[in-house]
XYZ file of C-alpha atoms in Angstrom:
643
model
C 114.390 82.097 101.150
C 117.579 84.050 102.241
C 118.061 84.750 105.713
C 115.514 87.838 106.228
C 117.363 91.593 107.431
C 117.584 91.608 110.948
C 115.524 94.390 112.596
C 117.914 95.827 115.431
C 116.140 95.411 118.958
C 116.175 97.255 121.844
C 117.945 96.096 124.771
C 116.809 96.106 128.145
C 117.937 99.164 129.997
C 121.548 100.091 130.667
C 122.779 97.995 127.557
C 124.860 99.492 125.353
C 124.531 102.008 122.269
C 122.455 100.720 120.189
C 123.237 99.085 116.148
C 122.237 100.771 112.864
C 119.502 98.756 110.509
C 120.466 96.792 107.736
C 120.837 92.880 106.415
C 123.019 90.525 107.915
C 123.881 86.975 107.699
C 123.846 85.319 111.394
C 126.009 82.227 112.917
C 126.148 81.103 116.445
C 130.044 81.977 116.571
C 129.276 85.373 115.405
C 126.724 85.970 118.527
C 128.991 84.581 120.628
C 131.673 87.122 119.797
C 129.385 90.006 119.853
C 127.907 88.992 123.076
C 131.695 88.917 124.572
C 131.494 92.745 123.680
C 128.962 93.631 126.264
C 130.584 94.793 129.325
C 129.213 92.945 132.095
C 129.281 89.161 131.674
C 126.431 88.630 133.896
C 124.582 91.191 131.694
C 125.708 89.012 128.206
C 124.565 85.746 129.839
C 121.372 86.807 130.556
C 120.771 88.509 126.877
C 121.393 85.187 125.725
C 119.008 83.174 127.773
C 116.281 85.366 125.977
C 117.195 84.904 122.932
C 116.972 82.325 120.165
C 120.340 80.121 119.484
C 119.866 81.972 115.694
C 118.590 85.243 116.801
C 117.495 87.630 113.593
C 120.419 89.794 113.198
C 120.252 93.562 112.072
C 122.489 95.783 110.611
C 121.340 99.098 110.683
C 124.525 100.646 109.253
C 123.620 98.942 105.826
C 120.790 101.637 105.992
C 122.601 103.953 107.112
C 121.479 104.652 110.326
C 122.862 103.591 113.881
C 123.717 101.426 116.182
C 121.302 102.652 119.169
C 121.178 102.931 122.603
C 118.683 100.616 124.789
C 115.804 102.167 127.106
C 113.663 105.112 127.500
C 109.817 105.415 126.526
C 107.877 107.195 123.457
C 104.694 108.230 123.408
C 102.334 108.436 120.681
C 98.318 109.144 120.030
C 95.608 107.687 119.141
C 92.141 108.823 118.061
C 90.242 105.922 119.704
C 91.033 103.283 122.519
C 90.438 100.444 119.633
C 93.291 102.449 117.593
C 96.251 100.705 119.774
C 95.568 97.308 117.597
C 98.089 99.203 114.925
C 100.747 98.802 117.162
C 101.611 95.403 115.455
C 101.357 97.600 112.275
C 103.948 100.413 112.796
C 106.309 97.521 115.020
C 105.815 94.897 112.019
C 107.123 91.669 113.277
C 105.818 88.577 110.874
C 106.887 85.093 109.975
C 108.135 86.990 107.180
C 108.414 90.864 106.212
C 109.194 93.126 103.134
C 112.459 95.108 103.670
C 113.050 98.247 102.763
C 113.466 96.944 99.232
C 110.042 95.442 99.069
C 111.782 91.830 99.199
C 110.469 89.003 101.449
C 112.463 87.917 103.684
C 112.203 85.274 107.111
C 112.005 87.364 110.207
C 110.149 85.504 113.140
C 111.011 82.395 111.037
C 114.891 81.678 110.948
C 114.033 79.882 107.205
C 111.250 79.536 104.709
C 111.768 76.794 102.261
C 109.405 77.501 99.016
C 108.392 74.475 96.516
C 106.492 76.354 93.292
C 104.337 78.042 95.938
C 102.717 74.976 96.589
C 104.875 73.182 99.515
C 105.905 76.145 102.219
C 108.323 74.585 105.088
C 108.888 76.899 107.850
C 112.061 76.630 110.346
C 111.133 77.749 113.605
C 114.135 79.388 115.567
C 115.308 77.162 118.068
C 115.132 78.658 121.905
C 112.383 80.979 120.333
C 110.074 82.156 123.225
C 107.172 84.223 124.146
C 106.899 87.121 126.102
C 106.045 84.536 129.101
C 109.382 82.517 128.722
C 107.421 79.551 126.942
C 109.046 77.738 123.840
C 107.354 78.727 120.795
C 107.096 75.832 118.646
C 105.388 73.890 115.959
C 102.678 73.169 118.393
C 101.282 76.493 117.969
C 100.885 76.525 114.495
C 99.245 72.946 114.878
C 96.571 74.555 118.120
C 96.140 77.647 115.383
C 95.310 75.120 112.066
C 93.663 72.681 113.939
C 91.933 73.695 117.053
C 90.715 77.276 116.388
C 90.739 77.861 112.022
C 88.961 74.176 111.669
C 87.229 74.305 114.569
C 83.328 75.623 113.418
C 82.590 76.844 116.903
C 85.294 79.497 117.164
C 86.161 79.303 113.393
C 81.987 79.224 111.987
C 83.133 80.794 108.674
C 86.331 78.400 108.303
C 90.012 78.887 107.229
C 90.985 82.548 106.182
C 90.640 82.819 102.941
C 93.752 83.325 101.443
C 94.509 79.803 103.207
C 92.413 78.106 99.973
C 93.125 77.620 96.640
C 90.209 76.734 94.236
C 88.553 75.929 97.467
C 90.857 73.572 98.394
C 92.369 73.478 101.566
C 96.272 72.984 102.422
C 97.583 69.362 103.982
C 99.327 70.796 107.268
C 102.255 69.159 108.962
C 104.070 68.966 112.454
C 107.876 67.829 110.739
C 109.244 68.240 114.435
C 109.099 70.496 117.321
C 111.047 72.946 114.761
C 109.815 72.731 111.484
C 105.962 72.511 109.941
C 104.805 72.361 106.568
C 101.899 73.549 104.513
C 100.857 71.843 101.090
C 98.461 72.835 98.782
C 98.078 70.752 95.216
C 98.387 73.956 93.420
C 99.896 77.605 93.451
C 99.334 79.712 96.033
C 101.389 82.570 95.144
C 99.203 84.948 97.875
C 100.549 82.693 100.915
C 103.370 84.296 101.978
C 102.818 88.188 100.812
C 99.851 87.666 103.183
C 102.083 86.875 105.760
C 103.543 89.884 105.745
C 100.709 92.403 105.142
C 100.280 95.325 107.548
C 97.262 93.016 109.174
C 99.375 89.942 110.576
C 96.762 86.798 109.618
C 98.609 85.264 112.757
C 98.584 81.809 111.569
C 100.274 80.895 115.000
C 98.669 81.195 118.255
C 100.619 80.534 121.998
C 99.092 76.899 122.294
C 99.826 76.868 125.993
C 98.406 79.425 127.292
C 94.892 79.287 125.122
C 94.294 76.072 125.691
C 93.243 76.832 129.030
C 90.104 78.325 127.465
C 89.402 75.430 124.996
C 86.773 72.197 126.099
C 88.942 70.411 123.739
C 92.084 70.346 126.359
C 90.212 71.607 129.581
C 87.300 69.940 131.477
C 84.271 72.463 130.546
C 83.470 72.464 134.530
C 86.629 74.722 135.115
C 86.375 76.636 132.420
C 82.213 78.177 133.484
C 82.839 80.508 136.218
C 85.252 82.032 133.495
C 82.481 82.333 130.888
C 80.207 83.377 133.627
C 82.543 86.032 134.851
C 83.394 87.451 131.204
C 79.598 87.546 130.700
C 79.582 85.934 127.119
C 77.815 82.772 125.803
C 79.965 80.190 126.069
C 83.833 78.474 126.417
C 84.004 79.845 122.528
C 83.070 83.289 122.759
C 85.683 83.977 125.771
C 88.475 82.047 124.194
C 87.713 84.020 121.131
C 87.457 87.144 123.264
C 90.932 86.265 124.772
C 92.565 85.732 121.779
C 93.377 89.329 120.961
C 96.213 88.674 118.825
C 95.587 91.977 116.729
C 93.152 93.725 118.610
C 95.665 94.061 122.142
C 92.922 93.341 124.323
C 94.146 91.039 126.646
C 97.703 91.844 128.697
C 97.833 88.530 129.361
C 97.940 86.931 125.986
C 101.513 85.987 125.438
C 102.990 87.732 122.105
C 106.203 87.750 119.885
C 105.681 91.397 118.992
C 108.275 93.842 120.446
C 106.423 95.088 122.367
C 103.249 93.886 124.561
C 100.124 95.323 126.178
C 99.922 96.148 129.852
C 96.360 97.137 130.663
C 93.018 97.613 129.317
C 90.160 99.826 127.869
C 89.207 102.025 129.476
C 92.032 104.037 130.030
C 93.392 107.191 128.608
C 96.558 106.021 128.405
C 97.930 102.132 127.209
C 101.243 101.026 127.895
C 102.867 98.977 126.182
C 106.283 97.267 127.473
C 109.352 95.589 125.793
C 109.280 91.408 125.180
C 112.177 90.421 126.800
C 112.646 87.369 124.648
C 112.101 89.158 121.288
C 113.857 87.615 118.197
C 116.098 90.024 116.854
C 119.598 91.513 117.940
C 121.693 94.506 116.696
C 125.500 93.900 115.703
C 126.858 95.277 119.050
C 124.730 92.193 120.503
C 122.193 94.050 122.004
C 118.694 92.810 121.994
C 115.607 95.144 120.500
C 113.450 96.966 120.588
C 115.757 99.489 121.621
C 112.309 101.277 123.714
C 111.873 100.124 126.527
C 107.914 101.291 126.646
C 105.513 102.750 123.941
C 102.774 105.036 125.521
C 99.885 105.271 123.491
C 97.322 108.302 124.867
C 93.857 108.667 123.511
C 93.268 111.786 122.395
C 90.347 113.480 120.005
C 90.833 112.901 116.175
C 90.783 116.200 116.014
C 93.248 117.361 118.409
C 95.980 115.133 117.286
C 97.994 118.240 115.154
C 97.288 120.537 118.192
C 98.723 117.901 120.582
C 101.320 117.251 118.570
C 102.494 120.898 118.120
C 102.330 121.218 121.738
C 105.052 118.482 122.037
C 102.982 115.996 123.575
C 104.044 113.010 121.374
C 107.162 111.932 120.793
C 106.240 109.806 117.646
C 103.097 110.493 115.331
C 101.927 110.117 112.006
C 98.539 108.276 111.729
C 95.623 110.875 112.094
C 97.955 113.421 110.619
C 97.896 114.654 106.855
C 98.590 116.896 104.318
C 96.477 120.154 105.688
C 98.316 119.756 109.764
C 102.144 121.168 107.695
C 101.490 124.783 108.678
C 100.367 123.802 112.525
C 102.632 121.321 113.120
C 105.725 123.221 110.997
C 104.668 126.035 113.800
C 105.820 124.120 116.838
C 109.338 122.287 115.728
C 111.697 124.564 117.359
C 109.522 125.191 120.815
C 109.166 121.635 121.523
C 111.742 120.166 120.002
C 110.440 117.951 117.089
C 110.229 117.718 113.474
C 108.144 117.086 110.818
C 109.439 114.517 108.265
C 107.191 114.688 105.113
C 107.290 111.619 103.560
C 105.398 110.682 99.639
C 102.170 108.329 100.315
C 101.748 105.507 98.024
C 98.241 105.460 97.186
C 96.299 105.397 93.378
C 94.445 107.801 94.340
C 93.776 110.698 97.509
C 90.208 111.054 96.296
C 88.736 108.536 94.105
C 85.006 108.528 93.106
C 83.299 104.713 92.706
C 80.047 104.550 90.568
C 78.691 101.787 91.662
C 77.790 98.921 89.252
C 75.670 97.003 91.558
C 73.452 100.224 92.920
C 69.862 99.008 93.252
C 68.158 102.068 91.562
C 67.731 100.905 87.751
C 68.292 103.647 85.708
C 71.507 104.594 87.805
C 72.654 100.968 87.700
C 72.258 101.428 83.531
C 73.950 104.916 84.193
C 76.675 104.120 86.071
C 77.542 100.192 83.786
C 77.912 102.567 80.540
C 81.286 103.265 80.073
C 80.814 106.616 78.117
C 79.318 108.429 81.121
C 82.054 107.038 83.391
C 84.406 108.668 80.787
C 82.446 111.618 80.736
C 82.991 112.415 84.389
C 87.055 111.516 84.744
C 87.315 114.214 81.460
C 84.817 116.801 83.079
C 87.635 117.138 86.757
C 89.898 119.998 86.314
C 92.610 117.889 88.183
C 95.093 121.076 87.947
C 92.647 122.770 89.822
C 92.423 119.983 92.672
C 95.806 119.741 92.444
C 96.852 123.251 93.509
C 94.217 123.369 96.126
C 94.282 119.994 97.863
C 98.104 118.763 97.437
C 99.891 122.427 97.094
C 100.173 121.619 93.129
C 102.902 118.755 94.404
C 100.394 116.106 93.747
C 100.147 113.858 90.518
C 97.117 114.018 88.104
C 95.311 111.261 86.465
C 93.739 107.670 87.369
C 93.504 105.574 90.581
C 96.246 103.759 89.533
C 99.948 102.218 90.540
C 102.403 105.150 91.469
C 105.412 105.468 89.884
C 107.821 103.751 92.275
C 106.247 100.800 91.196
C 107.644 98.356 88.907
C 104.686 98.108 87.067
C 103.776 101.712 86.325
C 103.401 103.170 83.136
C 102.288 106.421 81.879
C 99.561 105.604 80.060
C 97.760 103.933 83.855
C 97.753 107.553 84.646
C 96.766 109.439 81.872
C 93.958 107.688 79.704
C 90.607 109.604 79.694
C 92.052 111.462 82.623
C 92.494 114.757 80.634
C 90.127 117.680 81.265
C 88.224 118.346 78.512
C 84.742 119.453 79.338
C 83.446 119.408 75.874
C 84.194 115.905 74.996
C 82.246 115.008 78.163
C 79.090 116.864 77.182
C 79.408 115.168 73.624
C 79.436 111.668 75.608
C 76.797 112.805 78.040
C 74.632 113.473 75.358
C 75.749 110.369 72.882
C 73.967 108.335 76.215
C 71.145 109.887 75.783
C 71.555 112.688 78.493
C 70.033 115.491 76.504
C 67.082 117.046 78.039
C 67.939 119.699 80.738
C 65.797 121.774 83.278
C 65.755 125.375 84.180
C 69.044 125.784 86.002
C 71.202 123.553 82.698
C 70.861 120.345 84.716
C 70.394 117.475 82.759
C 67.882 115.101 83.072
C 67.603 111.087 83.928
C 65.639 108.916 81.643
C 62.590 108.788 84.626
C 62.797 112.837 84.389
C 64.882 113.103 87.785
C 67.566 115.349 88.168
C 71.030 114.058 87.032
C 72.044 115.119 90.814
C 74.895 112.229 92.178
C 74.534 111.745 95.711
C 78.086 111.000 96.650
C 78.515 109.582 99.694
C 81.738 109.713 102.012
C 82.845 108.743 105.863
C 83.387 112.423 106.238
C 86.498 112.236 108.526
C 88.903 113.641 105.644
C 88.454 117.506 104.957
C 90.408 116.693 101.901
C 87.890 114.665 100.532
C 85.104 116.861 100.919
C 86.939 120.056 99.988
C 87.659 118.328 96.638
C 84.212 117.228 95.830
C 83.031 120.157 96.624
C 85.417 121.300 93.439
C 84.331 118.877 91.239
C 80.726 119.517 92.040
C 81.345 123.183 90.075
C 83.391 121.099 87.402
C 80.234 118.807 86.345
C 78.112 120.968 86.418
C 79.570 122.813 83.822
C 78.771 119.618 81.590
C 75.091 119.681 83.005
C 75.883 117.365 86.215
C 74.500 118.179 90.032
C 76.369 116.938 92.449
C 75.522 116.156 96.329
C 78.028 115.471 99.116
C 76.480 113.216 101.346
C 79.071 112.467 104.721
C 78.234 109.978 106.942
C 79.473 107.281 109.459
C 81.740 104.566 107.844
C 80.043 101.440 108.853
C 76.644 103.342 107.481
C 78.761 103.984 104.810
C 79.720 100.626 104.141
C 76.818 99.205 104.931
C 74.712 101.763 102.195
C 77.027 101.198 99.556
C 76.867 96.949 100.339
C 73.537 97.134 100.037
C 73.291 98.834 97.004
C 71.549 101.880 98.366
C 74.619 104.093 97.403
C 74.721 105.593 93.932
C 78.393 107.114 94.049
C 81.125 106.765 97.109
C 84.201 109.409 97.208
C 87.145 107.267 99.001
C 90.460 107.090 98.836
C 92.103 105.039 95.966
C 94.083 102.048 95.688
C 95.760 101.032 99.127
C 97.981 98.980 96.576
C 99.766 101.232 94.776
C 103.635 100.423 94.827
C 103.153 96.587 93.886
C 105.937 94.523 92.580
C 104.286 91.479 90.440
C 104.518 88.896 93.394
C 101.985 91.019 94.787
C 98.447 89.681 94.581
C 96.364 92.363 92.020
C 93.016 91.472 93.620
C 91.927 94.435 94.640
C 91.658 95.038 90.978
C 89.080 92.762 90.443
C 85.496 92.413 91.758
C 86.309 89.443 94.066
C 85.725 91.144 97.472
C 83.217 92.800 98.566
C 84.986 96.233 100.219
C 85.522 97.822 96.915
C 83.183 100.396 96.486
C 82.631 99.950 92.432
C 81.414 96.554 92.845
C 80.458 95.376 96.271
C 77.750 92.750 95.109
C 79.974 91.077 93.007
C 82.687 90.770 95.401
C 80.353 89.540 98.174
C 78.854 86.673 95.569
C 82.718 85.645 94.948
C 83.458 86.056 99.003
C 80.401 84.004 99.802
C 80.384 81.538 97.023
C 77.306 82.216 95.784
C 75.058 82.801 98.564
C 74.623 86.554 98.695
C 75.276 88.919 96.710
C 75.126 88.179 92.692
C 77.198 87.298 89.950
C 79.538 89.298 87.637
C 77.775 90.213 84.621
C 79.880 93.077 82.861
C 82.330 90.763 80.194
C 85.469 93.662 80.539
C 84.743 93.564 84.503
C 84.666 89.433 84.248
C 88.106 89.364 82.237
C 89.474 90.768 85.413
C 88.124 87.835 87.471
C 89.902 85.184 85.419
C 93.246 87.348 85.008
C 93.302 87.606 88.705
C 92.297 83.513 88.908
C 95.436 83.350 86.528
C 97.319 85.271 88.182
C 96.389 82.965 91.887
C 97.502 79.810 89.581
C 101.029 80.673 88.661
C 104.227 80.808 90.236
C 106.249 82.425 87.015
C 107.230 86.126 88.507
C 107.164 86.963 84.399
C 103.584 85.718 83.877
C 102.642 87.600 86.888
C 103.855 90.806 85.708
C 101.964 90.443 82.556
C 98.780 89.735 84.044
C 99.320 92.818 86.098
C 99.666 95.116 83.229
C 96.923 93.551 81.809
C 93.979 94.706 84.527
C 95.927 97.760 84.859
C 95.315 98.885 81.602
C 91.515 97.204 81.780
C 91.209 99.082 85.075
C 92.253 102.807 83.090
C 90.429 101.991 79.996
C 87.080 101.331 81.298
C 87.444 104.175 84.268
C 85.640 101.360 86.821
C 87.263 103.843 89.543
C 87.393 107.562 88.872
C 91.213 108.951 90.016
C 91.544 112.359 90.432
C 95.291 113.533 91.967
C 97.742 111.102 93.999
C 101.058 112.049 95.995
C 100.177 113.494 98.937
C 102.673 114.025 102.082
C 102.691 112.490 105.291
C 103.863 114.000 108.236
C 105.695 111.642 110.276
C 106.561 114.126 113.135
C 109.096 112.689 115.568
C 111.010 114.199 118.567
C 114.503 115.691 117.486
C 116.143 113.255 120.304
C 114.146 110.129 118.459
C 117.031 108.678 116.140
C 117.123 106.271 113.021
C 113.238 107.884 111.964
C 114.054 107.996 107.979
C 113.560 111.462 106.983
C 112.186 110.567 103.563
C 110.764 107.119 103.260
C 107.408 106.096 101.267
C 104.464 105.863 103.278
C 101.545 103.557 102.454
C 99.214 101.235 103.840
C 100.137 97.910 101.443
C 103.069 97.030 100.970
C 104.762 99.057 103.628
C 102.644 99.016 106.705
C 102.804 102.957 107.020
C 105.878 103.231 108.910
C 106.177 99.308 109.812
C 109.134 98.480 107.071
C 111.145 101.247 108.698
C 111.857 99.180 111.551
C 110.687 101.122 115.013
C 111.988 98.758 117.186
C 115.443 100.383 116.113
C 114.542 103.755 117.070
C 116.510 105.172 119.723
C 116.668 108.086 122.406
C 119.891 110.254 121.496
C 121.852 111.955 123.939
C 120.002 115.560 126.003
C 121.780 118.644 124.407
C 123.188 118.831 127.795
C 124.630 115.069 127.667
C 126.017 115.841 124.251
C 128.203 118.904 125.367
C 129.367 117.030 128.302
């Protein structure tokens, strides 16, 4: 791999304006004649003592943005005290990362050496620390493979998944203190992508500070008044508890992020301050994150507009959608903000999942025959839904891939995505649908009431303001529909079970994929997807629960998507892409309704390098994570500026 773009990061305070973003190609004598730059030589000598001899070196002006200026704090919101875990989304620091052109490139890692996606070498930056001023080494990947994925009392349900192939586990290696290897006797094109997915796997762990907690390096004896005092079970369930590598539970767990946690739940506020050894360093030499502190306040879900037109967060975006415009448009000028509206990437803003493995019989034969799936994508008046939930800016058609995406094409969208209600009543009936009651609903084979109970988490307004739409759109064709909201994990749990008929969700989180991208979430592998939960929790479990696959056009996606894990030809990937794309629109397993909603990323006016217009999504871009926010930077008071 080619040395990844440098993300430019803040410098401690009183440094010196900060860099713009961008790529650049990094050698020791270039750092040392940046670091000559800084004015105080004390100052330069200390910069370099945190930092790696081959620091990750950004260029923001290849972005065009700017070179920043170091220190200051933001605050931002959250819904729920759990919520602060996304801070390692939005600051996005992996082995390696997507850049802003959706390539992968080493970031934490100075080099990634790929062998046919079967033999991954990393390069560890040498003089790497973390946030405690320990080496980070090999010897944390080893304690991470070794001592907590292998071992069954703090691992019970093994390796991570995306760490097999066929079952098979890799053959790990310690090269040297600098350099480990993973081997795996075939493909496994999902390896590094998953590295840099907007949930860091953290396949590294700080060795020397968690093996403290583990029998394996410390004498049980001193570590039970520790269990005792955490209250939990045993010398596994606190070192588990402690390693809060995603969740930012524990202040004390050293971290390579940006930034690190200072304090615990509960608290209405969690601060989170710079890492002074953090990896990366602007072109002026300065060291990022640029922020010296990110505040994160807890505030009610539904207060997070209000709060933010009231100026109380200098940085927002999750909790916020499409419907908060007009409120938060309202307060710009007053407080001194703006609203940046960027595109979302997602197949679908409401998306409607029949479920195949319902327990009910006759809706399980209902909801497997492709003709009434048909019927009810061609019965949705998607104009209609278009102009009322996305302002008529949205795009109609399937849950599909958006546009931006390499692998779009038109026909994704469009197939049986038309409205035409009479075509739907002629397939409603051709299943047998023909006998109606009183009020012109039709009725099920047992004499029910063709009445869908579709069930939803009910924190999106969107969703239920657009079912309650299509609910007057089906039942022109004969078809009652019931909007059932409820908690998630009820939700999840219902539709797992096979209790729920119908779910209303979101669409694909996947939607701007390029073809090194793994398509899974196209096929009925895992068990979260609400068309097929059964059959992805018989795949996830190997057989134990759940139960096998037993649609063929719903199987052909298993084995393009085992295809697809088994080759390392970009070309053949792309074709087996198109391939359950156009199974996916053909047999309507997910019904799409409109995509292309608008994010508002509101931001204080003083906040610099926040993209105006970027794409916002979940996968690939970890909402605002590719964007770099350890480059944003306080600009100068209005005051400053005249001066």
């Amino acid at each position: 791999m080619d040395q990844p773009r440098a993300a430019p990061l803040p410098a401690p305070s009183g440094g010196h304006p900060p860099p713009q973003r961008g790529e650049g190609r990094w050698c020791g004598a270039v750092l040392s004649v940046l670091l000559a730059l800084l004015a105080s030589p004390a100052l330069a000598a200390e910069t370099s003592d945190r930092l790696p001899k081959q620091p990750l070196l950004v260029d923001p002006a290849a972005h065009g943005r700017r070179i920043g200026k170091p220190g200051g704090d933001i605050v931002t919101l959250v819904s729920k005290a759990r919520d602060i875990r996304y801070i390692s989304t939005y600051s996005y620091t992996r082995l390696v990362g997507y850049d802003e052109t959706l390539g992968l490139k080493p970031d934490i890692l100075e080099k990634v050496e790929n062998d046919g996606d079967r033999v991954f070498t990393f390069t560890i930056r040498d003089g790497h620390r973390w946030s405690d001023g320990q080496p980070f080494t090999a010897e944390d990947f080893r304690y991470w493979w070794e001592d907590v994925a292998l071992n069954k009392e703090l691992s019970p349900s093994g390796p991570p998944e995306f760490m097999l192939v066929d079952g098979a586990m890799p053959r790990f290696e310690v090269v040297d203190p600098l350099h480990v290897r993973f081997t795996w006797d075939k493909p496994n094109p999902r390896f590094l992508p998953e590295l840099a997915s907007p949930r860091d796997p953290f396949i590294y762990r700080p060795a020397h500070y968690l093996k403290k907690f583990n029998v394996k390096y410390t004498p049980k004896a001193e570590i039970e008044p520790l269990v005792k005092q955490a209250k939990v079970k045993g010398w596994a369930a606190l070192h588990n508890r402690l390693d809060a590598m995603f969740e930012q539970t524990n202040p004390d767990l050293p971290t390579l992020q940006p930034w690190r946690v200072t304090n615990t739940a509960p608290a209405a506020r969690f601060v989170f301050v710079r890492n002074p050894y953090y990896h990366r360093v602007d072109t002026n030499g300065q060291q990022l994150p640029y922020i010296d502190k990110v505040n994160m306040d807890v505030a009610a879900g539904g207060l997070l507009a209000a709060k933010a037109n009231a100026g109380e967060a200098d940085l927002l975006f999750r909790g916020l959608n499409m419907e908060d415009i007009p409120i938060l448009r309202e307060g710009e000028r007053a407080k001194g903000y703006r609203t940046h509206l960027w595109p979302t990437a997602r197949g679908s803003e409401l998306a409607l999942y029949p479920n195949l493995t319902v327990t009910d019989p006759v809706w399980r034969a209902l909801n497997r025959d492709l003709r009434y799936r048909r019927a009810l994508s061609l019965a949705i008046d998607r104009r209609t839904l278009n102009n009322a939930l996305l302002f008529g800016l949205g795009t109609e058609g399937n849950d599909t891939v958006v546009e931006a995406s390499p692998l779009y094409k038109p026909d994704y969208r469009t197939l049986y995505a038309g409205y035409d209600p009479g075509e739907a009543s002629r397939l409603l009936d051709e299943v047998g649908l023909t006998q109606r009651n009183g009020a012109g609903i039709r009725l099920l084979p047992d004499g029910r009431e063709l009445e869908i109970v579709v069930e939803t988490d009910g924190e999106s307004s969107m969703l239920t303001d657009g079912l309650t739409l299509i609910s007057e759109f089906w039942r022109e064709v004969g078809v009652k529909l019931f909007v059932k909201p409820q908690d998630r994990t009820v939700l999840r749990n219902r539709a797992y079970s096979g209790a729920a008929v119908m779910v209303a969700a979101q669409g694909l989180d996947l939607a701007m994929p390029t073809a090194d991208m793994s398509p899974d979430e196209l096929a009925p592998v895992h068990q979260d997807t609400y068309a097929w939960p059964k059959w992805g929790q018989y795949v996830e479990t190997k057989g134990k629960e759940g139960e096998p696959c037993d649609i063929p056009a719903a199987k052909v996606l298993i084995d393009l998507n085992a295809r697809w894990m088994a080759t390392a030809d970009n070309t053949e990937q792309a074709k087996i892409w198109g391939e359950m794309l156009q199974n996916r629109a053909e047999n309507q397993w997910v019904i799409g309704t409109v995509s292309g909603a608008l994010q508002p990323v509101v931001a204080k006016t003083r906040l610099l390098n926040v993209p105006d217009k970027e794409i916002y999504s979940w996968k690939p871009t970890a909402l605002i994570g590719i964007y770099r926010m350890d480059e944003f930077y306080w600009g100068p008071s209005p005051k400053e500026a005249a001066r």
